[in-house]
């Protein structure tokens, strides 16, 4: 046992420097809290153990929301990506999403530099073994070497490192991702403190050498040829992009897997935690979708200065010698050389219903958790939680108000509410279908939804806020101008309408009404009236709001109705067992989660509308029994 010594005092300590940890630390420091980041390996800051890509449906919108709240992820992506694509461009604005393939090493280096240069932030390499708890309140941490760091708040963001175990065939050994050192003593400490812990699993595919791939047998997947960015502040764009490549599994691939399924830890009878169903291994795909003759395999470069290629779609934990055969069975990879084998990793996660919407634990005051530790999968979900936990940890340390986003504010609000209200039986992945207000929560309007909120909290700079207010004013002014200007029938106007096969104008019409036509674009209406110089971002918002005005208004009405239920608070110490008429299953669920509002209670599994009605009447009567 090492000798203990006092090493420093801070407002907030962040344990871990993955995607959750870096955003937590930066948010805390930006709000003015003295912040210490302790990480197992300082060279692994913001490391991407799986695919070096960020974004896609729902996830890409989360990155925009992080940026709108002053986070770093979007800015670093814009500086370090090797490819950028907008997905679902032929669909409506609610499902469009940006996705970037990143240079893994450059992303790490840039994020580490940002941490090192941030005021109020200290980055240090150390392994935390124990949390210091007094009277159910966090006081600090103790490291492996006996260093005692004291703090008003602590945020645990340990990712998949807690009692991590690598699985390859029948081989199982203690390890964090990518053969890093796991965190075992801290995992044991959380169990000793009485937290409800589950074992989850995730995995990653092999990496192969680009020089050994026959790209002539694959289909090129280039990036967009127009400038794209995740951050609203980005002004310089990377146009020198690297392509990805598409190939498919073959009948031989399926034969190899079926013949060796018993060697996979997931099918051998080994005791393995559940993995993310939306990101299955190749073994799972073959078993679950046995009617499909082939599956997509994307070959994605891991950076500009490496030959390593990520084989997306071939995630596996089969023995290494079988992995070699799998790779060689894929068209274009017949002679490919594997540089790293695929593996599964099993790890400890906290049951997230033990958390408040601020991500503070209910059991230990001033202790927060964020990221994959809370049962999620994905860099984006982790970063979003980190930002929120960091903001709330700093707010508590500095005596400020807590910070909670609602489901109508952003996908971040949906993510956290789902976790703390419903929990999760597998690593949670954010999907557009999880958001009931997805028409409001779009890729294009994250700054309009969240910048002012972030500014009021202290996360957004004055300069960034001024940019937002100017943009918002331009949008409002142009919408009003379109409502005021009347377009009269003329040969010139009807010629423009004919370009889009739109009906000719026979009577005068407001420009706003013309733009409501599905086939008419803003730039065409602008040609009919006196043009003003506006950015593409502004005109995009004008067009979307005009065309979807009715749908947006209807969604806002739903939001207002739900907010009334959110405003109906439930006393934190209410005795649910004393309420007659509520089903036993509902009482058990309510006692476990202890929702903050009637709205949160209504979203809980096991709580029916009749239970919610009885609870609402009981609270409004005023004679509330307390535990």
Coordinates of C-alpha atoms in Angstrom, one line a residue, residues 121-414:
X121 CA -7.5 22.9 -16.7
X122 CA -4.8 20.6 -15.5
X123 CA -4.1 17.4 -17.5
X124 CA -2.3 14.6 -15.6
X125 CA -1.5 10.9 -16.1
X126 CA -2.7 8.9 -13.1
X127 CA -4.8 5.8 -12.3
X128 CA -7.6 6.5 -9.8
X129 CA -8.1 3.5 -7.5
X130 CA -10.7 4.9 -5.0
X131 CA -13.2 7.6 -4.5
X132 CA -13.2 9.5 -1.1
X133 CA -16.7 9.5 0.3
X134 CA -17.9 11.1 3.5
X135 CA -21.6 11.0 4.6
X136 CA -22.6 10.0 1.1
X137 CA -20.9 12.9 -0.5
X138 CA -17.8 12.8 -2.8
X139 CA -14.7 14.6 -1.4
X140 CA -12.0 13.6 -3.8
X141 CA -10.0 10.7 -5.2
X142 CA -7.0 8.5 -4.4
X143 CA -4.6 7.4 -7.1
X144 CA -2.6 4.3 -7.5
X145 CA 0.5 6.0 -6.1
X146 CA -1.4 7.3 -3.0
X147 CA -1.9 10.9 -4.3
X148 CA -5.0 12.4 -2.7
X149 CA -6.8 15.0 -4.8
X150 CA -9.7 16.9 -3.2
X151 CA -12.6 18.4 -5.1
X152 CA -16.1 19.7 -4.7
X153 CA -17.4 17.5 -7.6
X154 CA -16.0 14.5 -9.4
X155 CA -17.0 13.2 -12.9
X156 CA -16.2 9.5 -13.8
X157 CA -15.8 9.0 -17.5
X158 CA -14.0 5.7 -17.7
X159 CA -15.5 4.3 -20.9
X160 CA -14.9 0.6 -21.4
X161 CA -11.9 0.5 -19.0
X162 CA -13.7 -0.6 -15.9
X163 CA -12.7 -4.3 -15.4
X164 CA -12.3 -4.5 -19.2
X165 CA -11.7 -7.9 -20.7
X166 CA -10.6 -8.7 -24.3
X167 CA -12.3 -11.7 -25.9
X168 CA -10.8 -13.4 -29.0
X169 CA -12.0 -16.9 -29.5
X170 CA -11.5 -18.8 -26.2
X171 CA -8.9 -16.3 -25.2
X172 CA -10.0 -13.9 -22.4
X173 CA -7.6 -11.5 -20.7
X174 CA -7.8 -8.3 -18.6
X175 CA -7.4 -5.2 -20.7
X176 CA -8.8 -1.9 -21.7
X177 CA -9.5 -1.2 -25.4
X178 CA -6.5 -1.6 -27.8
X179 CA -4.5 -3.5 -25.1
X180 CA -4.5 -0.5 -22.7
X181 CA -4.3 -1.0 -19.0
X182 CA -7.8 -1.6 -17.5
X183 CA -9.2 0.1 -14.4
X184 CA -9.9 -2.7 -11.9
X185 CA -9.7 -1.1 -8.4
X186 CA -12.0 1.8 -9.3
X187 CA -14.5 -0.8 -10.7
X188 CA -14.3 -2.7 -7.4
X189 CA -14.7 0.5 -5.5
X190 CA -17.9 1.5 -7.3
X191 CA -19.4 -2.0 -6.5
X192 CA -18.4 -1.6 -2.9
X193 CA -20.2 1.8 -2.8
X194 CA -23.4 -0.1 -3.7
X195 CA -23.9 0.9 -7.3
X196 CA -25.9 -1.4 -9.5
X197 CA -23.4 -2.6 -12.1
X198 CA -24.0 -4.6 -15.4
X199 CA -21.6 -6.1 -17.8
X200 CA -21.8 -4.9 -21.4
X201 CA -19.9 -5.8 -24.5
X202 CA -18.8 -4.1 -27.7
X203 CA -16.4 -5.1 -30.4
X204 CA -14.2 -4.0 -33.3
X205 CA -13.1 -5.5 -36.6
X206 CA -9.6 -6.3 -37.9
X207 CA -7.4 -3.7 -39.5
X208 CA -5.6 -4.5 -42.7
X209 CA -2.7 -3.0 -44.8
X210 CA -3.9 -0.8 -47.6
X211 CA -1.1 -1.8 -49.9
X212 CA -2.4 -5.4 -49.9
X213 CA -5.9 -4.5 -51.0
X214 CA -7.1 -5.0 -54.6
X215 CA -9.2 -1.9 -54.9
X216 CA -10.2 -2.8 -58.5
X217 CA -12.7 -5.3 -57.0
X218 CA -14.3 -2.6 -54.8
X219 CA -16.5 0.4 -55.3
X220 CA -15.1 3.9 -54.6
X221 CA -17.0 6.0 -52.0
X222 CA -15.8 9.6 -52.3
X223 CA -16.5 12.5 -50.0
X224 CA -18.7 15.4 -50.9
X225 CA -17.3 17.9 -53.4
X226 CA -18.8 20.8 -51.6
X227 CA -17.5 22.3 -48.3
X228 CA -18.9 20.7 -45.2
X229 CA -18.3 21.4 -41.5
X230 CA -19.7 20.3 -38.2
X231 CA -18.8 23.5 -36.3
X232 CA -20.7 26.7 -36.9
X233 CA -17.4 28.6 -36.5
X234 CA -15.4 26.7 -39.2
X235 CA -14.3 29.0 -42.1
X236 CA -11.5 26.9 -43.6
X237 CA -12.5 23.6 -45.2
X238 CA -10.6 20.5 -46.1
X239 CA -11.2 19.6 -49.8
X240 CA -8.3 17.2 -50.3
X241 CA -10.2 14.1 -49.2
X242 CA -9.4 10.4 -49.2
X243 CA -12.0 7.9 -50.6
X244 CA -13.4 4.9 -48.7
X245 CA -14.3 1.7 -50.6
X246 CA -17.2 -0.7 -50.6
X247 CA -17.1 -4.5 -51.0
X248 CA -19.2 -7.4 -49.8
X249 CA -19.0 -10.7 -48.0
X250 CA -19.0 -13.8 -50.2
X251 CA -20.7 -17.2 -49.8
X252 CA -17.3 -18.4 -48.6
X253 CA -17.4 -15.8 -45.8
X254 CA -20.7 -17.1 -44.6
X255 CA -19.5 -20.7 -44.8
X256 CA -16.4 -20.0 -42.7
X257 CA -18.6 -18.3 -40.0
X258 CA -21.2 -21.0 -39.9
X259 CA -18.5 -23.7 -39.7
X260 CA -16.7 -21.9 -36.8
X261 CA -19.6 -20.3 -34.9
X262 CA -18.9 -22.5 -31.9
X263 CA -15.5 -20.7 -31.5
X264 CA -17.1 -17.3 -31.1
X265 CA -17.5 -16.3 -27.4
X266 CA -21.0 -15.1 -28.1
X267 CA -22.0 -18.6 -29.4
X268 CA -19.7 -20.9 -27.4
X269 CA -21.8 -20.8 -24.2
X270 CA -19.3 -18.4 -22.5
X271 CA -20.8 -15.9 -20.1
X272 CA -20.7 -12.7 -22.1
X273 CA -22.6 -9.5 -21.6
X274 CA -25.0 -8.1 -24.2
X275 CA -23.7 -6.1 -27.1
X276 CA -25.2 -3.3 -29.2
X277 CA -27.9 -4.8 -31.4
X278 CA -27.6 -1.9 -33.9
X279 CA -23.9 -2.6 -34.4
X280 CA -23.7 -6.4 -34.7
X281 CA -20.7 -8.6 -35.2
X282 CA -20.4 -10.4 -38.5
X283 CA -21.3 -13.6 -36.6
X284 CA -24.5 -11.9 -35.5
X285 CA -25.3 -10.7 -39.0
X286 CA -24.9 -14.2 -40.5
X287 CA -27.1 -15.8 -37.8
X288 CA -29.8 -13.1 -37.5
X289 CA -30.0 -12.3 -41.2
X290 CA -29.4 -15.7 -42.7
X291 CA -31.7 -14.9 -45.6
X292 CA -29.2 -12.3 -47.0
X293 CA -26.6 -13.6 -49.5
X294 CA -24.1 -10.9 -48.7
X295 CA -23.4 -8.0 -46.3
X296 CA -21.7 -4.6 -47.0
X297 CA -18.0 -4.2 -46.0
X298 CA -16.6 -0.7 -46.0
X299 CA -12.8 -0.2 -46.2
X300 CA -12.0 3.0 -44.4
X301 CA -8.6 4.6 -44.0
X302 CA -7.5 5.3 -40.4
X303 CA -5.5 8.4 -41.4
X304 CA -3.3 10.1 -44.0
X305 CA 0.0 8.9 -42.6
X306 CA -0.8 5.2 -42.1
X307 CA -1.6 2.2 -44.2
X308 CA -4.1 0.8 -41.7
X309 CA -7.6 0.4 -43.0
X310 CA -10.6 -0.2 -40.8
X311 CA -12.8 -3.1 -42.2
X312 CA -16.2 -1.8 -41.2
X313 CA -18.9 -4.5 -41.2
X314 CA -16.5 -7.3 -40.2
X315 CA -16.5 -6.8 -36.4
X316 CA -15.6 -10.2 -34.9
X317 CA -14.3 -12.0 -31.9
X318 CA -13.5 -15.3 -33.7
X319 CA -10.0 -16.8 -33.2
X320 CA -7.3 -14.9 -35.0
X321 CA -6.5 -17.7 -37.5
X322 CA -10.2 -17.7 -38.5
X323 CA -10.1 -13.9 -38.9
X324 CA -7.3 -14.4 -41.5
X325 CA -9.6 -16.7 -43.5
X326 CA -12.6 -14.3 -43.2
X327 CA -10.6 -11.4 -44.6
X328 CA -9.3 -13.5 -47.5
X329 CA -12.9 -14.5 -48.4
X330 CA -14.0 -11.0 -49.2
X331 CA -13.6 -9.7 -52.8
X332 CA -10.6 -7.4 -53.0
X333 CA -9.1 -8.8 -49.8
X334 CA -7.8 -12.1 -51.1
X335 CA -4.2 -11.1 -50.4
X336 CA -4.9 -8.6 -47.6
X337 CA -2.6 -8.7 -44.6
X338 CA -4.1 -8.2 -41.2
X339 CA -2.3 -5.6 -39.0
X340 CA -4.6 -6.0 -35.9
X341 CA -7.1 -8.6 -35.1
X342 CA -10.7 -7.9 -34.3
X343 CA -11.9 -8.5 -30.7
X344 CA -14.8 -8.1 -28.3
X345 CA -14.4 -6.2 -25.1
X346 CA -16.5 -6.7 -22.0
X347 CA -16.7 -4.0 -19.3
X348 CA -18.6 -2.7 -16.3
X349 CA -21.3 -0.1 -16.8
X350 CA -23.5 1.7 -14.3
X351 CA -27.3 1.1 -14.5
X352 CA -28.2 4.6 -15.6
X353 CA -31.5 4.8 -13.8
X354 CA -29.3 5.5 -10.7
X355 CA -28.6 8.9 -12.2
X356 CA -30.4 12.3 -12.0
X357 CA -31.1 14.2 -15.3
X358 CA -28.0 16.2 -14.5
X359 CA -26.0 12.9 -14.5
X360 CA -25.3 13.2 -10.8
X361 CA -25.6 9.9 -9.0
X362 CA -28.5 9.6 -6.7
X363 CA -26.5 7.6 -4.2
X364 CA -23.4 9.9 -3.8
X365 CA -23.9 13.7 -3.8
X366 CA -21.7 15.7 -6.2
X367 CA -20.5 12.5 -8.0
X368 CA -21.4 12.5 -11.8
X369 CA -20.9 9.8 -14.5
X370 CA -20.8 10.1 -18.2
X371 CA -20.1 8.2 -21.4
X372 CA -20.0 4.5 -22.1
X373 CA -19.9 4.0 -18.3
X374 CA -23.6 5.0 -18.4
X375 CA -24.4 2.2 -20.9
X376 CA -24.1 4.0 -24.2
X377 CA -22.2 3.1 -27.3
X378 CA -20.5 5.7 -29.5
X379 CA -18.2 8.7 -29.3
X380 CA -21.0 11.2 -30.0
X381 CA -23.2 10.0 -27.1
X382 CA -20.2 9.9 -24.8
X383 CA -19.1 13.5 -25.7
X384 CA -22.7 14.8 -25.3
X385 CA -23.0 13.3 -21.8
X386 CA -19.5 14.6 -20.9
X387 CA -20.4 18.1 -21.8
X388 CA -23.6 18.0 -19.7
X389 CA -21.9 16.3 -16.7
X390 CA -19.0 18.8 -16.9
X391 CA -21.4 21.8 -17.0
X392 CA -23.4 20.4 -14.1
X393 CA -20.3 19.5 -12.1
X394 CA -18.9 23.0 -12.5
X395 CA -22.3 24.6 -11.8
X396 CA -22.5 22.7 -8.5
X397 CA -19.0 23.5 -7.5
X398 CA -19.5 27.2 -8.3
X399 CA -23.0 27.5 -6.7
X400 CA -24.8 28.0 -10.0
X401 CA -28.1 26.5 -11.2
X402 CA -28.1 22.9 -12.7
X403 CA -28.3 22.5 -16.4
X404 CA -30.9 20.1 -18.0
X405 CA -31.9 19.9 -21.6
X406 CA -35.4 18.7 -22.4
X407 CA -36.4 16.2 -25.1
X408 CA -37.6 19.1 -27.3
X409 CA -34.3 21.0 -26.9
X410 CA -32.1 18.5 -28.6
X411 CA -31.0 14.9 -29.2
X412 CA -28.8 15.3 -26.1
X413 CA -32.0 15.8 -24.1
X414 CA -33.5 12.7 -25.6

